[in-house]
mmCIF file of C-alpha atoms in Angstrom:
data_model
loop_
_atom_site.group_PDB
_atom_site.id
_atom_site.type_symbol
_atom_site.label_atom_id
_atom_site.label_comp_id
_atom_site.label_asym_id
_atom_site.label_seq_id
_atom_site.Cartn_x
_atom_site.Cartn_y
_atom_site.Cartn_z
ATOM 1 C CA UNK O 211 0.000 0.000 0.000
ATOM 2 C CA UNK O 212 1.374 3.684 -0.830
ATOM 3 C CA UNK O 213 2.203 5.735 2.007
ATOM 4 C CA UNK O 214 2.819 8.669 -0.567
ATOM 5 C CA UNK O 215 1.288 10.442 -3.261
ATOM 6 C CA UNK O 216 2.623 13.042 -5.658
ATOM 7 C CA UNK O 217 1.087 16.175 -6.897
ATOM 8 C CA UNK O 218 1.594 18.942 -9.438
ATOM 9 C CA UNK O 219 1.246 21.973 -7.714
ATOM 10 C CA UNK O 220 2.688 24.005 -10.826
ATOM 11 C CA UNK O 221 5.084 22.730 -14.166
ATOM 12 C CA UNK O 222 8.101 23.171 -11.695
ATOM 13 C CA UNK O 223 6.663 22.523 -7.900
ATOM 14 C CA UNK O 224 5.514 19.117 -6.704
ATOM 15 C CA UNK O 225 3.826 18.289 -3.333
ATOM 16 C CA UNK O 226 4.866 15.040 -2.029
ATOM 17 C CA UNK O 227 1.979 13.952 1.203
ATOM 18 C CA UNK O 228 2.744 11.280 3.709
ATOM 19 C CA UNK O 229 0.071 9.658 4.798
ATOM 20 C CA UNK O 230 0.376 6.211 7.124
ATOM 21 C CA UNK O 231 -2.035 6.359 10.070
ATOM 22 C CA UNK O 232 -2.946 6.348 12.637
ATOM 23 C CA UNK O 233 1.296 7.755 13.830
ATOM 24 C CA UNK O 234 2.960 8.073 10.627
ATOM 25 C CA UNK O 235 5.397 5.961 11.824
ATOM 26 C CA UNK O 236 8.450 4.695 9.857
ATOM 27 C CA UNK O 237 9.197 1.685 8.323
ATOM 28 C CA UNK O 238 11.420 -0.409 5.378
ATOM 29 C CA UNK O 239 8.421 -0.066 3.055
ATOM 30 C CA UNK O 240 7.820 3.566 3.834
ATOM 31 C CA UNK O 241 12.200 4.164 3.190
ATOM 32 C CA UNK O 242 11.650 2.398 -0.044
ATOM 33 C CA UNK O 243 8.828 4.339 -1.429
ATOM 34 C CA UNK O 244 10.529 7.408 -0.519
ATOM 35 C CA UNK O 245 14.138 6.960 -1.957
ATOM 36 C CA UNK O 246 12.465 6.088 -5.394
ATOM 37 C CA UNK O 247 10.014 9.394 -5.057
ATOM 38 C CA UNK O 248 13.059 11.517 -4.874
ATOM 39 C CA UNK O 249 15.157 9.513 -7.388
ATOM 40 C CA UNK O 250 12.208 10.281 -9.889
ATOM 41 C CA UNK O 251 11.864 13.462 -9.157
ATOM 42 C CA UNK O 252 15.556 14.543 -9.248
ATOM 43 C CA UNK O 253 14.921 13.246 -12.676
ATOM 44 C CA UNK O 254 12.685 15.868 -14.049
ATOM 45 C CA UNK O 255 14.702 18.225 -15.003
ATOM 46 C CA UNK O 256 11.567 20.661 -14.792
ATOM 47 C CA UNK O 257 11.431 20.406 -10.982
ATOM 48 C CA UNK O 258 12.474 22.816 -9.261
ATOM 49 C CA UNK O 259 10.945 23.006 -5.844
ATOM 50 C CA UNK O 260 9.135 19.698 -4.201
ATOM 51 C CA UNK O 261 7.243 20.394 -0.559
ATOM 52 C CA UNK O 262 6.781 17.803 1.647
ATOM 53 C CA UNK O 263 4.024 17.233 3.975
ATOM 54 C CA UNK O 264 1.159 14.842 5.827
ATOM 55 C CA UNK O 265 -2.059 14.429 5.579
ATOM 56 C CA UNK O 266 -2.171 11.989 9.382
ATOM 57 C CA UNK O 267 -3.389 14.113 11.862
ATOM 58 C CA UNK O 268 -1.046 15.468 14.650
ATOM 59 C CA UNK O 269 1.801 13.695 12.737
ATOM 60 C CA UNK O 270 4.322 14.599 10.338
ATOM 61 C CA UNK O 271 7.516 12.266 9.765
ATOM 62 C CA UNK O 272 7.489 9.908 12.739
ATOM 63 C CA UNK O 273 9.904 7.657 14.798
ATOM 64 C CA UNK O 274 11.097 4.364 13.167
ATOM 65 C CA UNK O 275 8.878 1.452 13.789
ATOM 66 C CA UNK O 276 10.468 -0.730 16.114
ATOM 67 C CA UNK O 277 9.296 -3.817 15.206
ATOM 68 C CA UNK O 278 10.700 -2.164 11.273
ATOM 69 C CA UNK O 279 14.128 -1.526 12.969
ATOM 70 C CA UNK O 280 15.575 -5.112 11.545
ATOM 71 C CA UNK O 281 14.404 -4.707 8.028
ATOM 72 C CA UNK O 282 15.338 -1.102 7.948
ATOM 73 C CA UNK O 283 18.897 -1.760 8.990
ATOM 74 C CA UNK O 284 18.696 -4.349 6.335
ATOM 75 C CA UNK O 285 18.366 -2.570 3.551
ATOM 76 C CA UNK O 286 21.148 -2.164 0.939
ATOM 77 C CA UNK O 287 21.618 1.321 -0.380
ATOM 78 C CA UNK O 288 23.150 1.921 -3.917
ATOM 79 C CA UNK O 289 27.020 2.242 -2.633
ATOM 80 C CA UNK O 290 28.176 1.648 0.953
ATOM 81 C CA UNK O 291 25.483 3.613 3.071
ATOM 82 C CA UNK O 292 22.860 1.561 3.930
ATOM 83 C CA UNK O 293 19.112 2.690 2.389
ATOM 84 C CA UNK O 294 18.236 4.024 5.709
ATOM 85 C CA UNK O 295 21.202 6.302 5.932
ATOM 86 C CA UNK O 296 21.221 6.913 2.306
ATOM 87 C CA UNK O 297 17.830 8.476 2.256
ATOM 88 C CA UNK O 298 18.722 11.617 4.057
ATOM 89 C CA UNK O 299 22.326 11.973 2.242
ATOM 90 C CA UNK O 300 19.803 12.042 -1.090
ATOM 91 C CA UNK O 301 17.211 14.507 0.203
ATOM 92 C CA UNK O 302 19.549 16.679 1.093
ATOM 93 C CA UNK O 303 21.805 16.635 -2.938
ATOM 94 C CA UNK O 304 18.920 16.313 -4.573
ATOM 95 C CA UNK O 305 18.814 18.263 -7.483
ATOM 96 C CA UNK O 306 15.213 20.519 -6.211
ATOM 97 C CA UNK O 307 14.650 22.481 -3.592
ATOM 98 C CA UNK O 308 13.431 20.313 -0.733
ATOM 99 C CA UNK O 309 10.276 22.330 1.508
ATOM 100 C CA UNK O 310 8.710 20.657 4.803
ATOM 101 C CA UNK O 311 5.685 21.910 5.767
ATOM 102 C CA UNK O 312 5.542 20.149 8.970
ATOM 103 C CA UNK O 313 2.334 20.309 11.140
ATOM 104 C CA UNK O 314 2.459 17.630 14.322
ATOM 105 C CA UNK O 315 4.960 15.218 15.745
ATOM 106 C CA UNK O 316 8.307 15.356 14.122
ATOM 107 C CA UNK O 317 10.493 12.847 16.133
ATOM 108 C CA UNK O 318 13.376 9.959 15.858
ATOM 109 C CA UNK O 319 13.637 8.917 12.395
ATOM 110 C CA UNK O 320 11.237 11.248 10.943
ATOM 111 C CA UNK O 321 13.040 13.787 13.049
ATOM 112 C CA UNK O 322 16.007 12.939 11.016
ATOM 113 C CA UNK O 323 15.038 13.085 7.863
ATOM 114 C CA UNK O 324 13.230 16.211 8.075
ATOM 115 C CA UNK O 325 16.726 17.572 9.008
ATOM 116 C CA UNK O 326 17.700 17.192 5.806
ATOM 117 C CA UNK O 327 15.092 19.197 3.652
ATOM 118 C CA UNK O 328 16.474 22.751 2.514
ATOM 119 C CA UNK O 329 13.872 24.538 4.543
ATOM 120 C CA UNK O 330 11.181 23.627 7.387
ATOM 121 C CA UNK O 331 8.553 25.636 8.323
ATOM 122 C CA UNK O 332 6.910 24.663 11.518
ATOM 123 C CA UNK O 333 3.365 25.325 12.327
ATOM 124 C CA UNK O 334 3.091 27.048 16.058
ATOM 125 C CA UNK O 335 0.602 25.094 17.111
ATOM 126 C CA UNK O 336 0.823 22.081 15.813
ATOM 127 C CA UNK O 337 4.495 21.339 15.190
ATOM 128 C CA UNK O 338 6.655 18.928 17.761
ATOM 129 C CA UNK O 339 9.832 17.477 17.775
ATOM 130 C CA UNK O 340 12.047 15.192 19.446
ATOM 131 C CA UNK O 341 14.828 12.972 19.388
ATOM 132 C CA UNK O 342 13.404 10.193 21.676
ATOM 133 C CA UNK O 343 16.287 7.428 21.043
ATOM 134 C CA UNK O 344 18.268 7.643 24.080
ATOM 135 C CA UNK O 345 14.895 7.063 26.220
ATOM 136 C CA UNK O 346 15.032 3.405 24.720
ATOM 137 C CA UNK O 347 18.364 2.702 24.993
ATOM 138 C CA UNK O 348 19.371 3.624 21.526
ATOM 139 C CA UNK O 349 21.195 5.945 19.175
ATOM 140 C CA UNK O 350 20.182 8.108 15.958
ATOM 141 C CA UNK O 351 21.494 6.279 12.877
ATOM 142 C CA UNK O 352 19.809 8.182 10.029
ATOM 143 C CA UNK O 353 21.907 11.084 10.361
ATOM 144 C CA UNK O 354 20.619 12.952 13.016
ATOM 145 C CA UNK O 355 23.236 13.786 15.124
ATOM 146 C CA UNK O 356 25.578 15.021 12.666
ATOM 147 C CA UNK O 357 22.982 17.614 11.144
ATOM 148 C CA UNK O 358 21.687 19.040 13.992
ATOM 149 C CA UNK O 359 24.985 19.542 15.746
ATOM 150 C CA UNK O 360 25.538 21.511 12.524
ATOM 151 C CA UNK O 361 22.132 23.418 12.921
ATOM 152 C CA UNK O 362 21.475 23.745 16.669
ATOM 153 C CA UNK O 363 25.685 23.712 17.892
ATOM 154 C CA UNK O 364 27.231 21.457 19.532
ATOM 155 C CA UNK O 365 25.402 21.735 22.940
ATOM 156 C CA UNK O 366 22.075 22.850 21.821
ATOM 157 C CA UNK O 367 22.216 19.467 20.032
ATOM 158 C CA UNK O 368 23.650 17.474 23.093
ATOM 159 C CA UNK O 369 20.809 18.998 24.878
ATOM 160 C CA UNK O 370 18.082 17.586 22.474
ATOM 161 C CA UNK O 371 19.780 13.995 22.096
ATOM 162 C CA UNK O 372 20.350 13.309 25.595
ATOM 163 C CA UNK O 373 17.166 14.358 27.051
ATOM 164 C CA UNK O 374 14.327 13.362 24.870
ATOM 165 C CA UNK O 375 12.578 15.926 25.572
ATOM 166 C CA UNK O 376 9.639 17.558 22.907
ATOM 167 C CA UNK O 377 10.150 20.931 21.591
ATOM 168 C CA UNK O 378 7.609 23.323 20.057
ATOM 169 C CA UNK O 379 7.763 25.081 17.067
ATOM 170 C CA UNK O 380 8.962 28.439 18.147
ATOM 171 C CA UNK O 381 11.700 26.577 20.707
ATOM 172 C CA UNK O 382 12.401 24.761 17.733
ATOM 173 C CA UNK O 383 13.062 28.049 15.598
ATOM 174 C CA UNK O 384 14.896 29.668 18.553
ATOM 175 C CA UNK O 385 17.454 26.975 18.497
ATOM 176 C CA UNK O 386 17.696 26.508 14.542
ATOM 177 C CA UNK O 387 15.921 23.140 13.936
ATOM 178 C CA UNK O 388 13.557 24.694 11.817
ATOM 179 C CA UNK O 389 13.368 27.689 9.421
ATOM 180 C CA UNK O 390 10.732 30.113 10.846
ATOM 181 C CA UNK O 391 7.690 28.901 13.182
ATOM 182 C CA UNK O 392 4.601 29.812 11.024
ATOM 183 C CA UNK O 393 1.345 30.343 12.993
ATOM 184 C CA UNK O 394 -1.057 27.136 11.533
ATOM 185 C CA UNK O 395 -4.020 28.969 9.261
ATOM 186 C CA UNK O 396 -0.925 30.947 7.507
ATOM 187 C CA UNK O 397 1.545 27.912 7.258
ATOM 188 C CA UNK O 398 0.267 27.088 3.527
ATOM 189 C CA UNK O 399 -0.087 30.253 1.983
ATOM 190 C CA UNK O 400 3.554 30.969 2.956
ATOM 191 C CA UNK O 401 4.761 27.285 2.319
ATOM 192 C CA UNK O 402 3.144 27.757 -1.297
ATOM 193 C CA UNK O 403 4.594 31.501 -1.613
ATOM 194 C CA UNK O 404 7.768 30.251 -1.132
ATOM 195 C CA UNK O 405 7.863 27.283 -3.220
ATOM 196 C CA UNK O 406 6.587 29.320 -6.134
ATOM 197 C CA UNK O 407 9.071 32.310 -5.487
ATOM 198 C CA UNK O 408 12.322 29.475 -6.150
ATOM 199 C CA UNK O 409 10.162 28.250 -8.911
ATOM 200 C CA UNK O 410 10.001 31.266 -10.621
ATOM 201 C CA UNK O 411 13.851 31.852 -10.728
ATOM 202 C CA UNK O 412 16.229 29.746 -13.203
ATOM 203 C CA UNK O 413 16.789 26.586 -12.067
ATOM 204 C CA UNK O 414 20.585 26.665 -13.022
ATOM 205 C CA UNK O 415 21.276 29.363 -10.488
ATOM 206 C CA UNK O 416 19.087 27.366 -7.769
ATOM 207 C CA UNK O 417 21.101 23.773 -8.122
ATOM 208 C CA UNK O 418 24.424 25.674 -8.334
ATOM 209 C CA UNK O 419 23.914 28.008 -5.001
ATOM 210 C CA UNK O 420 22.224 24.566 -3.341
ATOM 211 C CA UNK O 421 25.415 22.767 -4.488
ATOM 212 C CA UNK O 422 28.070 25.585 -2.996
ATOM 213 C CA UNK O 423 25.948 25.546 0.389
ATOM 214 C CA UNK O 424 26.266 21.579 0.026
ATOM 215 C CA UNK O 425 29.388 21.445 0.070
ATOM 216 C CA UNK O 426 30.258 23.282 3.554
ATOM 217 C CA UNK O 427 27.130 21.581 5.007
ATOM 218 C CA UNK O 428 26.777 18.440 4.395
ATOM 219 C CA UNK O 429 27.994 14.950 6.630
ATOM 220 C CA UNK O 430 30.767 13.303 5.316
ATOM 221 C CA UNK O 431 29.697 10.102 3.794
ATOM 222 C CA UNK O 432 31.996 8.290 6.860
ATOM 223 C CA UNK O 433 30.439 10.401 9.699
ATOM 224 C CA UNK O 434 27.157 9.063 8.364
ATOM 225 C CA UNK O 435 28.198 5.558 8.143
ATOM 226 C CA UNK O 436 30.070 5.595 11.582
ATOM 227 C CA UNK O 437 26.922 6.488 13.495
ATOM 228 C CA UNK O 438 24.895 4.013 11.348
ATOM 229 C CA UNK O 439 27.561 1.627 12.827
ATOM 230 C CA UNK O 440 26.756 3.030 16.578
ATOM 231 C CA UNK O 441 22.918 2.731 16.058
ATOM 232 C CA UNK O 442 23.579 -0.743 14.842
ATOM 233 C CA UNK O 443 25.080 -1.401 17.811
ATOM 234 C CA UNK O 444 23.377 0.388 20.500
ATOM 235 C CA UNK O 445 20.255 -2.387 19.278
ATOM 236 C CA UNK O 446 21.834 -5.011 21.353
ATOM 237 C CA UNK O 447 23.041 -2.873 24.429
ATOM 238 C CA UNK O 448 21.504 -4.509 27.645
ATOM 239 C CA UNK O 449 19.078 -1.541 28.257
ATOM 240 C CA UNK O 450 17.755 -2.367 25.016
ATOM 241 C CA UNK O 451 15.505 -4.932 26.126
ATOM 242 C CA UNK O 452 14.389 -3.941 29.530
ATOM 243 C CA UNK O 453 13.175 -0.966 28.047
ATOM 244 C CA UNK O 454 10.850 -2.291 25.543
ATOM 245 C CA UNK O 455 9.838 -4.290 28.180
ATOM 246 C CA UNK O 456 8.819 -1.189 29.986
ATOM 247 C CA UNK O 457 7.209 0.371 27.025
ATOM 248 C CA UNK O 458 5.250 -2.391 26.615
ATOM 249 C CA UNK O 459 3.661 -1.906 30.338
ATOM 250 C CA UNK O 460 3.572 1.674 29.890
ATOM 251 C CA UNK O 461 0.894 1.260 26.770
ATOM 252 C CA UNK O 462 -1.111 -1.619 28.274
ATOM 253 C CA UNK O 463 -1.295 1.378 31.438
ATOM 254 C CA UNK O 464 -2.041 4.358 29.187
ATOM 255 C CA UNK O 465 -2.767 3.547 25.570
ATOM 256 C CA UNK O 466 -0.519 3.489 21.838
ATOM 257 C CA UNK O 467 -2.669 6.964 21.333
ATOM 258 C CA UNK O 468 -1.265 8.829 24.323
ATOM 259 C CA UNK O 469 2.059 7.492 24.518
ATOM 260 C CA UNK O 470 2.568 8.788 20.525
ATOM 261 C CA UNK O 471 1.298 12.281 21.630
ATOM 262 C CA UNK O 472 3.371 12.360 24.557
ATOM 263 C CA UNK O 473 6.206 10.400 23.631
ATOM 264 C CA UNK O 474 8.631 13.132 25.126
ATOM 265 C CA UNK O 475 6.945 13.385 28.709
ATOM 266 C CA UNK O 476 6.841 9.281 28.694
ATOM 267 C CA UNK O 477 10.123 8.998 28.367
ATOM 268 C CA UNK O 478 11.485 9.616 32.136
ATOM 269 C CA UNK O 479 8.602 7.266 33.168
ATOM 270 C CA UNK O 480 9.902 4.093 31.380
ATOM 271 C CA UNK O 481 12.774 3.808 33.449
ATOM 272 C CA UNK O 482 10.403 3.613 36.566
ATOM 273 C CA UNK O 483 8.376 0.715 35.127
ATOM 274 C CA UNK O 484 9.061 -1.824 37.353
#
């Protein structure tokens, strides 16, 4: 089943919508379907701009899957990233002008990846995100530490990483994770004004200046497979277990739906599950 459909917004902007309820969660099927979206697209040489977005309630690009994680760290990717890791190095080089329009929960994974797009807007009011790994005994592998240590510094990101925690929109903009926080009712209007302002300018000069900012920017293809490595690892640290143990109790106590919408406030708890 497709998790994503394409749209022509204009001749040169496209509108890629997630849409996997009821979380939006992440899994090999949903990395597969989206590495051959933006291989087609970085194809048509009329695409300029491409905007990314959801159409799940309260969620935009979620947190892996857990029972995904195997497959997902399984997957081959066309040279020696895996498909997992290579996803993000080919949102970011892609030869358009990535957009996330990012209403609800932006976290793990999901978190990741939307680190990569050129430019996120964040709606106010709807727009979370968190980096939830270390509260289950794990450790980003998509990418995520090495771009937001590059957007938020070095202890800004520490802070996010180590503590789980979930960050608005504007907290998010304060600290650089995202672009500008948008207030919700205007978020499209100025997502689609932007998208069409690129558009409208040769594409040439947009690959060229998206190439130069590239190159000062981007994660070394070794940094990215190094923490793939960690992640790989940290799946069989001894936590590992006890804590999905404890996540387990935690949902038969207060439900999947909560947990997902409160995923950063849960966190502290699951070490107190007995």
């Amino acid at each position: 089943m497709k998790q994503f459909t394409v749209d022509d917004q204009t001749s040169k902007v496209r509108r890629v919508t997630f849409a996997s309820p009821p979380f939006n969660l992440i899994g090999a099927d949903t990395v597969a379907e989206l590495l051959d979206i933006v291989d087609r697209l970085s194809g048509e040489e009329q695409v300029s701009v491409v905007i990314f977005d959801s159409a799940t309630p309260g969620y935009f690009f979620n947190h892996v899957d857990s029972d995904q994680i195997p497959a997902i760290a399984d997957m081959a990717g066309s040279g020696p990233l895996p498909g997992f890791v290579e996803l993000g190095m080919r949102l970011a080089a892609a030869p358009f002008v990535s957009i996330a329009s990012i209403r609800g929960r932006t976290r793990g994974g999901g978190a990741e990846y939307t680190a990569a797009f050129d430019l996120r807007y964040a709606s106010r009011e709807q727009a979370i995100f968190c980096q939830p790994e270390v509260g289950f005994g794990l450790v980003p592998g998509a990418g995520g530490t090495e771009r937001l240590t590059h957007l938020l510094g070095r202890d800004r990101a520490l802070e996010v990483l180590l503590t789980g925690q979930d960050y608005d929109a504007d907290r998010a903009a304060q600290y650089g994770w995202v672009t500008r926080a948008i207030p919700d009712a205007e978020l499209d209007d100025f997502v689609n004004a932007v998208a069409r302002r690129i558009a409208s300018f040769d594409k040439q000069a947009i690959t060229a200046v998206k190439t130069q900012v590239n190159r000062s920017t981007l994660p070394p293809e070794e940094n990215l497979l190094a923490s793939f490595v960690e992640s790989a690892r940290a799946t069989t640290g001894p936590g590992v277990e006890a804590r999905r143990r404890a996540v387990g109790k935690l949902i038969a106590q207060i439900g999947m739906d909560d947990l997902e919408r409160n995923l950063g406030h849960h966190l502290e708890s699951l070490a107190e599950q007995p």
